[in-house]
Amino acid sequence: MWSRVRGWGGAAGGSCRLAARLLAGPASGREAAGVARLEGRPHRYRRLPKIQKLFSTSSVLSTEKDGSTASKDSTTEVASKSQGSTAETPKQKLLDLIGNMKVEVSYRKKLQQLKTREIKKQATNKLEGPDSEGSVLQKTTEDVQRGKPLNPELVEAAAAVASSLPLNKKQTESELLAQLRRHEETTDKQKKGGTINIRNVISEMAVKRQSPAQRGVRISSRISLELDEDGQRIKLERLSPQSFDSRRSLKVGGRLNIFTKASTETENTLKTVSSPTIWDLEFAKEIAAITAQPPRNGFEEMIQWTKEGILWEFPIDNEAGMEDDAEFHEHIFLEKHLEDFPKQGPIRHFMELVICGLSKNPYLSVKQKVEHIEWFQKYFEEKKEFLQEI
Amino acid sequence: MAARRLGGSSWQQVVSLSRRCCLPGGRRERYRCSSSSTALGKTVDNSEVTQEEIVLPRRKTWGKLAVLQTLASTVNKDPTAAHYMFQDDPFLMPRNAANSRLFSLSKESGRNAAKYIIKQFPQYFDKTFAEPNIPCLMPETFTPQIEGVSEEALKERIHLRRVKDSVDLFDQLVQAGTTVSLETTNSLLDLLCFYGDGESTPEKEKEEEDLEEPGVNASEQKAPKRQFQRGSQSSGSRWRENNNAERIFKIMPERNAHSYCTMIRGMVKHGASAKAYDMYIDLLNERHKADVHTFNALITAVPYLKERFLERWELAKVFLNHMAQQEVQPNLLTFNALLKTLRRCGGVGRSMSLLAIKEMEALDIEPSLATYDHLLFIFYRGADLCPSGIISEVLDDVEKRSFTPQDPDDANFFGTAMQVCCDLKDIKLAYQLNKAMEKGDNWKFLDMDRLNAYWSKFFSLLCMMEQIDVVLKWYKEMSPSHFYPTPKNILDLLQALDAANHLEAIPSVWEDMKQLGFNRRQDLLQELLSLMSREQHPEEIQLAFAKCAEDIKAVYEQSVREQALLEWTGSALGHVALLFSRAGRTQDAWNMMERFQQINRIPTDQVMEEFLNCAKQTNCPDEAIKLVKLAAALGLPSSQRLKSRTEKEFELSEKQKKTLESIKSDSDSSDSDSDSDSDRE
């Protein structure tokens, strides 16, 4: 287990300390979570899950960790809400950011002591691990920090911040780095005074919200069998300029801005104009073939047969194959067609017999039946004279 | 329930009609008596009082499939049964992927053969037995009914998709000086461009006939065949220089936008992309507007027009801008074509594809599965894997919707997505994907081949990531009914069993392997044997293993039909011998030992030791002596040690002792190392 983790020791170095800070007391949990957020941010977010992996080995920490993630979520939400405003005052934000970074630095020594005590037994070899970056980070003291103000992590952080801003990225990044240098002194003071309100910083930070995607990554990396290889690869990616792929998401970013949305009316008119060509017919067939699967059971087979017209249609009645859309009563009750006939007498009697017969005839359509009655009407009309004679 | 409602309403109709038609009272009485429902009686009473006009409700129309669909939804899957299509004949129940493919294809080809006969000899099928007639069982008329040279005849031939006849007729018409209308010429161009003006070779004819089949009987077993045909079509009929389509296009007295568009589409379809582009330029010069399908085709052709990634993207953008200028609204297929092109644009594709997705969103075009498929390909098929951000967003979207097919590429999505899950080794995503696949009708996007590929990937991932009980549960549920495991799946399963220290399940896996027809695969046999013989197990398991070993031995020794005999390897022999000796089957083990000599292989020391142990346990000094003999004959360094062990551990008769002595003299001179070995012991 620990040999696996070693690969991560370096990358996770900074946050190890933070997590150790969590141990110091639950009261500071929220602050620490904020720091963890800031700390985590400059790196690819994939790092965080690995850190948790690291700490999940120690049962003491596991409960603390849950608490911290919860608070982290809440802070990020606040932060994402204020994203708009921070974009407008990047300088203010930078100041805060830098201050915060240095606060974190101030904890380093203390935390390192804490941490070494914590994991001395297992992890002494961690320091000599093959990961050069990690060992540098872990050995850094405050003095080293001062002598070399631009910690590579900070540079990276600056790059990350720059990339998240809507402004010119390169410019922002160099500005950031300049700020880092310029405010070295100030941060020292702040560090000593320790008066900075981290909560404010957090609330003003434009922290990328942890999406379910990232959570997925955490899960995936937790179960990844090839932790070491993975770590290696991710680190390489992190150093490459293309490293911001991970920030890509379907939800953010601009559009092509080529088309404008058309009103639905014009679409409709376009559709109705042309009759289907061979292209359309064949395309429809191709599309239909994609999802045309063989039936999975007898009923589905019967559905298919019904569609092909092989099977009687359910519900089975005596109207199969009858094309006319006439209703039952139109076939049966034909009295309404007798209004033009005499109300009584032999003709009426005869016609009632006719419609009686027609109503029982299933082979004629309604139209044919009506025609049949009309024929008699015409016939009797023509023969009216003779009939009256009789 | 519904039937009763239907009945009720029709009775209501009867009653109200009887009132309106002013039938004699007696008849009305009869109707009322027959209506059993008291509610109806009430309405009649009311109507008598108020004399209101009653509006007849329309008859309820039933979906003809409603009943069947309801019934079908009650049927669950039987994890132990093969697919429904195989259930006609238990003898033809497929046991492995090859069989199931063969059987389903033969079933479908039988169907096609019948159709072919009906089509070839329609004169024998002129009786209409069914009432009402079933058109899909009757031969269709493919012979043109209209004789003579006229535009009507041409139209009919175009409708019947007789490529060559149509062209001939068109030429005759033109030669006779008749002007063919623009519309008819355009539909002739459609026909020619669609089929790429293919020659009327027999295959071509057949293919045409296939395409002409009514859509209703497009049952799925056809899908692989269809694809094959499509493939052959696109590779077979390339766009030829000056073919009939081009010729007719040139001699057309007037051309409209449709003529240009169909030419462009035909050229793109049949691989003449550069020509299509030129044609598009001509169209612009003539101040026509292309339609959306043409633009879609042009966008698909972009990778063939430009070499470099950036140039490709620029050209695609040019087309999109032209669409906007010509006020052509893009559709889903436009964006799918764009993404398909971006698949071949490397890094440019990654950033641009997201912009394209946002554009779709802005235009309210819902992505189809093909959209997501392209997206996943763009992001996860590169040299380096991206983190899982995109795929998990895609899956979240997919989960929320149920899909209807809209793009021919839709079918690829689930396979691609599962591949990505495998590459990311992310079981959670895979579960999520599987859930989305089982939702609604989404499973229909996987035809048999794709289904097999999908499950095989999923299963490999499960073996890699999951607890062994979960793996075995999935295995039991999926194995014969959903898919047929590939050899790689079995290997993965064996490794999972090994990792979970669950080797006692191996005999059942071996049974499955025999079923699946993998019992002659060397790699699997090796893995199986080495896993079984690696450690000593409790006796029960050893017995079961020995049975497997016997099976495997039989596999090595029998030749099935004309297949070559499997060759014993030294390690396989050793493993089998080990398994026999551990199960106490001395005679079988000895048979294996003898085979070492036959095929000139050297058994390992472990095998020798274990065999000796076995001989000791079963008290077979003869076998032990034979072993020492064998070791001596093979010149093994361990022969001395074996010999001394035999001397010490067995109660040997005088004769046996003598034999043992004589062996010593054979090998003693040759091997001094073994002496020192035995001394040490």
PDB file of C-alpha atoms in Angstrom, chain A residues 93-282:
ATOM      1  CA  LYS A  93      -8.443  38.722  -5.952  1.00  0.00           C
ATOM      2  CA  LEU A  94      -4.811  38.274  -6.672  1.00  0.00           C
ATOM      3  CA  LEU A  95      -3.853  39.997  -3.502  1.00  0.00           C
ATOM      4  CA  ASP A  96      -6.044  37.768  -1.528  1.00  0.00           C
ATOM      5  CA  LEU A  97      -4.855  34.761  -3.333  1.00  0.00           C
ATOM      6  CA  ILE A  98      -1.260  35.550  -2.691  1.00  0.00           C
ATOM      7  CA  GLY A  99      -1.883  36.320   0.883  1.00  0.00           C
ATOM      8  CA  ASN A 100      -3.544  33.058   1.234  1.00  0.00           C
ATOM      9  CA  MET A 101      -0.804  31.172  -0.446  1.00  0.00           C
ATOM     10  CA  LYS A 102       1.651  32.553   1.998  1.00  0.00           C
ATOM     11  CA  VAL A 103      -0.490  31.782   4.937  1.00  0.00           C
ATOM     12  CA  GLU A 104      -0.329  28.276   3.784  1.00  0.00           C
ATOM     13  CA  VAL A 105       3.447  28.568   3.615  1.00  0.00           C
ATOM     14  CA  SER A 106       3.577  29.775   7.170  1.00  0.00           C
ATOM     15  CA  TYR A 107       1.938  26.637   8.274  1.00  0.00           C
ATOM     16  CA  ARG A 108       4.410  24.562   6.493  1.00  0.00           C
ATOM     17  CA  LYS A 109       6.939  24.135   9.177  1.00  0.00           C
ATOM     18  CA  LYS A 110       4.483  23.422  11.881  1.00  0.00           C
ATOM     19  CA  LEU A 111       2.499  21.140   9.758  1.00  0.00           C
ATOM     20  CA  GLN A 112       5.468  19.294   8.565  1.00  0.00           C
ATOM     21  CA  GLN A 113       6.432  18.502  12.095  1.00  0.00           C
ATOM     22  CA  LEU A 114       2.965  17.335  12.769  1.00  0.00           C
ATOM     23  CA  LYS A 115       2.896  15.266   9.702  1.00  0.00           C
ATOM     24  CA  THR A 116       6.248  13.661  10.139  1.00  0.00           C
ATOM     25  CA  ARG A 117       5.209  12.623  13.563  1.00  0.00           C
ATOM     26  CA  GLU A 118       2.044  11.234  12.082  1.00  0.00           C
ATOM     27  CA  ILE A 119       3.471   9.108   9.385  1.00  0.00           C
ATOM     28  CA  LYS A 120       7.007   8.648  10.491  1.00  0.00           C
ATOM     29  CA  LYS A 121       6.766   4.928  10.916  1.00  0.00           C
ATOM     30  CA  GLN A 122       5.655   4.075   7.467  1.00  0.00           C
ATOM     31  CA  ALA A 123       6.676   6.960   5.395  1.00  0.00           C
ATOM     32  CA  THR A 124      10.279   7.717   6.141  1.00  0.00           C
ATOM     33  CA  ASN A 125      11.124   6.319   2.794  1.00  0.00           C
ATOM     34  CA  LYS A 126       8.682   8.700   1.243  1.00  0.00           C
ATOM     35  CA  LEU A 127      11.133  11.536   1.514  1.00  0.00           C
ATOM     36  CA  GLU A 128      13.719   9.662  -0.449  1.00  0.00           C
ATOM     37  CA  GLY A 129      11.122   8.637  -2.972  1.00  0.00           C
ATOM     38  CA  PRO A 130      11.928   8.803  -6.630  1.00  0.00           C
ATOM     39  CA  ASP A 131       9.681  11.762  -6.998  1.00  0.00           C
ATOM     40  CA  SER A 132      12.063  14.666  -7.068  1.00  0.00           C
ATOM     41  CA  GLU A 133       9.409  17.314  -6.945  1.00  0.00           C
ATOM     42  CA  GLY A 134       7.899  15.821  -3.887  1.00  0.00           C
ATOM     43  CA  SER A 135      11.096  15.629  -1.926  1.00  0.00           C
ATOM     44  CA  VAL A 136      11.940  19.195  -2.779  1.00  0.00           C
ATOM     45  CA  LEU A 137       8.618  20.340  -1.534  1.00  0.00           C
ATOM     46  CA  GLN A 138       8.801  18.433   1.627  1.00  0.00           C
ATOM     47  CA  LYS A 139      12.240  19.619   2.470  1.00  0.00           C
ATOM     48  CA  THR A 140      11.519  23.204   1.769  1.00  0.00           C
ATOM     49  CA  THR A 141      11.604  25.378   4.771  1.00  0.00           C
ATOM     50  CA  GLU A 142      10.566  28.938   5.134  1.00  0.00           C
ATOM     51  CA  ASP A 143      14.052  30.157   4.393  1.00  0.00           C
ATOM     52  CA  VAL A 144      14.184  28.341   1.165  1.00  0.00           C
ATOM     53  CA  GLN A 145      10.890  29.876   0.332  1.00  0.00           C
ATOM     54  CA  ARG A 146      12.199  33.356   0.876  1.00  0.00           C
ATOM     55  CA  GLY A 147      15.321  32.777  -1.098  1.00  0.00           C
ATOM     56  CA  LYS A 148      13.354  31.438  -3.989  1.00  0.00           C
ATOM     57  CA  PRO A 149      10.061  33.260  -3.937  1.00  0.00           C
ATOM     58  CA  LEU A 150       8.640  31.709  -7.024  1.00  0.00           C
ATOM     59  CA  ASN A 151       7.862  28.277  -5.823  1.00  0.00           C
ATOM     60  CA  PRO A 152       7.055  26.149  -8.877  1.00  0.00           C
ATOM     61  CA  GLU A 153       3.758  25.337  -7.303  1.00  0.00           C
ATOM     62  CA  LEU A 154       2.900  28.979  -7.141  1.00  0.00           C
ATOM     63  CA  VAL A 155       3.903  29.489 -10.724  1.00  0.00           C
ATOM     64  CA  GLU A 156       1.610  26.734 -11.634  1.00  0.00           C
ATOM     65  CA  ALA A 157      -1.082  28.176  -9.501  1.00  0.00           C
ATOM     66  CA  ALA A 158      -0.693  31.421 -11.309  1.00  0.00           C
ATOM     67  CA  ALA A 159      -1.009  29.677 -14.616  1.00  0.00           C
ATOM     68  CA  ALA A 160      -4.117  27.953 -13.461  1.00  0.00           C
ATOM     69  CA  VAL A 161      -5.672  31.153 -12.215  1.00  0.00           C
ATOM     70  CA  ALA A 162      -4.795  32.872 -15.441  1.00  0.00           C
ATOM     71  CA  SER A 163      -6.444  30.182 -17.433  1.00  0.00           C
ATOM     72  CA  SER A 164      -9.627  30.488 -15.472  1.00  0.00           C
ATOM     73  CA  LEU A 165      -9.918  34.198 -16.037  1.00  0.00           C
ATOM     74  CA  PRO A 166     -11.718  35.456 -19.051  1.00  0.00           C
ATOM     75  CA  LEU A 167      -8.991  37.972 -19.850  1.00  0.00           C
ATOM     76  CA  ASN A 168      -5.859  37.487 -21.851  1.00  0.00           C
ATOM     77  CA  LYS A 169      -4.303  34.446 -20.310  1.00  0.00           C
ATOM     78  CA  LYS A 170      -0.620  35.127 -20.856  1.00  0.00           C
ATOM     79  CA  GLN A 171      -0.909  38.642 -19.643  1.00  0.00           C
ATOM     80  CA  THR A 172      -2.758  37.573 -16.573  1.00  0.00           C
ATOM     81  CA  GLU A 173      -0.238  34.952 -15.797  1.00  0.00           C
ATOM     82  CA  SER A 174       2.711  37.315 -16.022  1.00  0.00           C
ATOM     83  CA  GLU A 175       0.831  39.880 -13.992  1.00  0.00           C
ATOM     84  CA  LEU A 176       0.225  37.277 -11.406  1.00  0.00           C
ATOM     85  CA  LEU A 177       3.830  36.321 -11.205  1.00  0.00           C
ATOM     86  CA  ALA A 178       4.858  39.943 -10.963  1.00  0.00           C
ATOM     87  CA  GLN A 179       2.442  40.384  -8.139  1.00  0.00           C
ATOM     88  CA  LEU A 180       3.864  37.383  -6.440  1.00  0.00           C
ATOM     89  CA  ARG A 181       7.317  38.919  -6.469  1.00  0.00           C
ATOM     90  CA  ARG A 182       6.196  42.402  -5.531  1.00  0.00           C
ATOM     91  CA  HIS A 183       4.192  41.357  -2.563  1.00  0.00           C
ATOM     92  CA  GLU A 184       6.689  39.059  -1.058  1.00  0.00           C
ATOM     93  CA  GLU A 185       7.286  41.492   1.751  1.00  0.00           C
ATOM     94  CA  THR A 186       3.666  42.180   2.425  1.00  0.00           C
ATOM     95  CA  THR A 187       2.940  38.553   2.659  1.00  0.00           C
ATOM     96  CA  ASP A 188       5.672  38.160   5.175  1.00  0.00           C
ATOM     97  CA  LYS A 189       4.010  40.731   7.320  1.00  0.00           C
ATOM     98  CA  GLN A 190       0.652  39.178   6.905  1.00  0.00           C
ATOM     99  CA  LYS A 191       2.151  35.892   7.714  1.00  0.00           C
ATOM    100  CA  LYS A 192       3.505  37.159  10.970  1.00  0.00           C
ATOM    101  CA  GLY A 193       0.390  39.018  11.864  1.00  0.00           C
ATOM    102  CA  GLY A 194      -1.799  36.188  10.717  1.00  0.00           C
ATOM    103  CA  THR A 195      -4.691  38.609  10.494  1.00  0.00           C
ATOM    104  CA  ILE A 196      -5.988  37.644   7.144  1.00  0.00           C
ATOM    105  CA  ASN A 197      -9.541  36.556   7.037  1.00  0.00           C
ATOM    106  CA  ILE A 198      -9.432  33.397   5.107  1.00  0.00           C
ATOM    107  CA  ARG A 199     -13.131  33.202   4.897  1.00  0.00           C
ATOM    108  CA  ASN A 200     -13.230  36.377   2.849  1.00  0.00           C
ATOM    109  CA  VAL A 201     -10.596  35.037   0.582  1.00  0.00           C
ATOM    110  CA  ILE A 202     -12.493  31.904   0.038  1.00  0.00           C
ATOM    111  CA  SER A 203     -15.706  33.635  -0.694  1.00  0.00           C
ATOM    112  CA  GLU A 204     -14.070  35.817  -3.280  1.00  0.00           C
ATOM    113  CA  MET A 205     -12.117  33.122  -4.960  1.00  0.00           C
ATOM    114  CA  ALA A 206     -13.256  31.977  -8.306  1.00  0.00           C
ATOM    115  CA  VAL A 207     -13.001  28.332  -7.552  1.00  0.00           C
ATOM    116  CA  LYS A 208     -14.076  25.953 -10.184  1.00  0.00           C
ATOM    117  CA  ARG A 209     -16.975  24.054  -8.915  1.00  0.00           C
ATOM    118  CA  GLN A 210     -16.455  20.414  -8.359  1.00  0.00           C
ATOM    119  CA  SER A 211     -18.661  18.754 -10.876  1.00  0.00           C
ATOM    120  CA  PRO A 212     -19.913  15.196 -10.725  1.00  0.00           C
ATOM    121  CA  ALA A 213     -17.357  14.534 -13.378  1.00  0.00           C
ATOM    122  CA  GLN A 214     -14.580  15.287 -10.970  1.00  0.00           C
ATOM    123  CA  ARG A 215     -16.172  13.179  -8.349  1.00  0.00           C
ATOM    124  CA  GLY A 216     -16.200  10.417 -10.900  1.00  0.00           C
ATOM    125  CA  VAL A 217     -12.514  10.868 -11.334  1.00  0.00           C
ATOM    126  CA  ARG A 218     -11.972  10.572  -7.660  1.00  0.00           C
ATOM    127  CA  ILE A 219     -13.834   7.339  -7.586  1.00  0.00           C
ATOM    128  CA  SER A 220     -12.094   6.023 -10.624  1.00  0.00           C
ATOM    129  CA  SER A 221      -8.685   6.856  -9.301  1.00  0.00           C
ATOM    130  CA  ARG A 222      -9.501   5.304  -5.996  1.00  0.00           C
ATOM    131  CA  ILE A 223     -10.071   1.974  -7.589  1.00  0.00           C
ATOM    132  CA  SER A 224      -7.380   2.292 -10.144  1.00  0.00           C
ATOM    133  CA  LEU A 225      -5.025  -0.598  -9.885  1.00  0.00           C
ATOM    134  CA  GLU A 226      -2.143   1.184 -11.457  1.00  0.00           C
ATOM    135  CA  LEU A 227      -1.745   4.052  -9.125  1.00  0.00           C
ATOM    136  CA  ASP A 228       1.902   4.566  -9.794  1.00  0.00           C
ATOM    137  CA  GLU A 229       1.623   4.583 -13.518  1.00  0.00           C
ATOM    138  CA  ASP A 230      -1.362   6.796 -13.292  1.00  0.00           C
ATOM    139  CA  GLY A 231       0.368   9.263 -11.096  1.00  0.00           C
ATOM    140  CA  GLN A 232       3.264   9.438 -13.432  1.00  0.00           C
ATOM    141  CA  ARG A 233       1.094  10.138 -16.357  1.00  0.00           C
ATOM    142  CA  ILE A 234      -0.946  12.754 -14.678  1.00  0.00           C
ATOM    143  CA  LYS A 235       2.097  14.596 -13.536  1.00  0.00           C
ATOM    144  CA  LEU A 236       3.412  14.703 -17.036  1.00  0.00           C
ATOM    145  CA  GLU A 237       0.151  16.102 -18.214  1.00  0.00           C
ATOM    146  CA  ARG A 238       0.200  18.657 -15.507  1.00  0.00           C
ATOM    147  CA  LEU A 239       3.519  20.000 -16.628  1.00  0.00           C
ATOM    148  CA  SER A 240       2.560  20.169 -20.265  1.00  0.00           C
ATOM    149  CA  PRO A 241       0.929  23.308 -21.586  1.00  0.00           C
ATOM    150  CA  GLN A 242      -2.050  21.284 -22.738  1.00  0.00           C
ATOM    151  CA  SER A 243      -2.842  20.439 -19.168  1.00  0.00           C
ATOM    152  CA  PHE A 244      -6.074  22.321 -18.996  1.00  0.00           C
ATOM    153  CA  ASP A 245      -7.950  19.740 -20.946  1.00  0.00           C
ATOM    154  CA  SER A 246      -9.362  18.541 -17.710  1.00  0.00           C
ATOM    155  CA  ARG A 247     -11.137  21.777 -17.196  1.00  0.00           C
ATOM    156  CA  ARG A 248     -13.058  21.215 -20.358  1.00  0.00           C
ATOM    157  CA  SER A 249     -16.663  20.605 -19.861  1.00  0.00           C
ATOM    158  CA  LEU A 250     -19.801  20.538 -21.899  1.00  0.00           C
ATOM    159  CA  LYS A 251     -21.320  23.136 -19.671  1.00  0.00           C
ATOM    160  CA  VAL A 252     -18.817  25.946 -19.947  1.00  0.00           C
ATOM    161  CA  GLY A 253     -17.273  27.801 -22.820  1.00  0.00           C
ATOM    162  CA  GLY A 254     -18.494  29.723 -25.797  1.00  0.00           C
ATOM    163  CA  ARG A 255     -20.208  28.704 -28.978  1.00  0.00           C
ATOM    164  CA  LEU A 256     -19.294  29.005 -32.620  1.00  0.00           C
ATOM    165  CA  ASN A 257     -21.534  31.991 -33.152  1.00  0.00           C
ATOM    166  CA  ILE A 258     -22.189  31.166 -36.761  1.00  0.00           C
ATOM    167  CA  PHE A 259     -25.871  30.491 -36.775  1.00  0.00           C
ATOM    168  CA  THR A 260     -28.810  32.309 -35.383  1.00  0.00           C
ATOM    169  CA  LYS A 261     -31.902  30.556 -34.281  1.00  0.00           C
ATOM    170  CA  ALA A 262     -34.576  30.544 -36.932  1.00  0.00           C
ATOM    171  CA  SER A 263     -38.218  31.006 -36.202  1.00  0.00           C
ATOM    172  CA  THR A 264     -40.175  27.812 -36.333  1.00  0.00           C
ATOM    173  CA  GLU A 265     -42.438  29.049 -39.105  1.00  0.00           C
ATOM    174  CA  THR A 266     -39.708  29.245 -41.701  1.00  0.00           C
ATOM    175  CA  GLU A 267     -38.563  25.782 -40.775  1.00  0.00           C
ATOM    176  CA  ASN A 268     -42.003  24.410 -41.303  1.00  0.00           C
ATOM    177  CA  THR A 269     -42.411  26.016 -44.670  1.00  0.00           C
ATOM    178  CA  LEU A 270     -39.098  24.622 -45.771  1.00  0.00           C
ATOM    179  CA  LYS A 271     -40.085  21.155 -44.748  1.00  0.00           C
ATOM    180  CA  THR A 272     -43.381  21.038 -46.548  1.00  0.00           C
ATOM    181  CA  VAL A 273     -42.060  22.198 -49.900  1.00  0.00           C
ATOM    182  CA  SER A 274     -40.173  19.212 -51.271  1.00  0.00           C
ATOM    183  CA  SER A 275     -41.464  15.733 -51.850  1.00  0.00           C
ATOM    184  CA  PRO A 276     -39.260  12.894 -50.602  1.00  0.00           C
ATOM    185  CA  THR A 277     -36.446  11.965 -52.930  1.00  0.00           C
ATOM    186  CA  ILE A 278     -34.660   8.670 -53.100  1.00  0.00           C
ATOM    187  CA  TRP A 279     -32.116  10.131 -50.700  1.00  0.00           C
ATOM    188  CA  ASP A 280     -34.751  10.768 -48.070  1.00  0.00           C
ATOM    189  CA  LEU A 281     -36.316   7.349 -48.504  1.00  0.00           C
ATOM    190  CA  GLU A 282     -33.048   5.523 -48.209  1.00  0.00           C
TER     191      GLU A 282
END
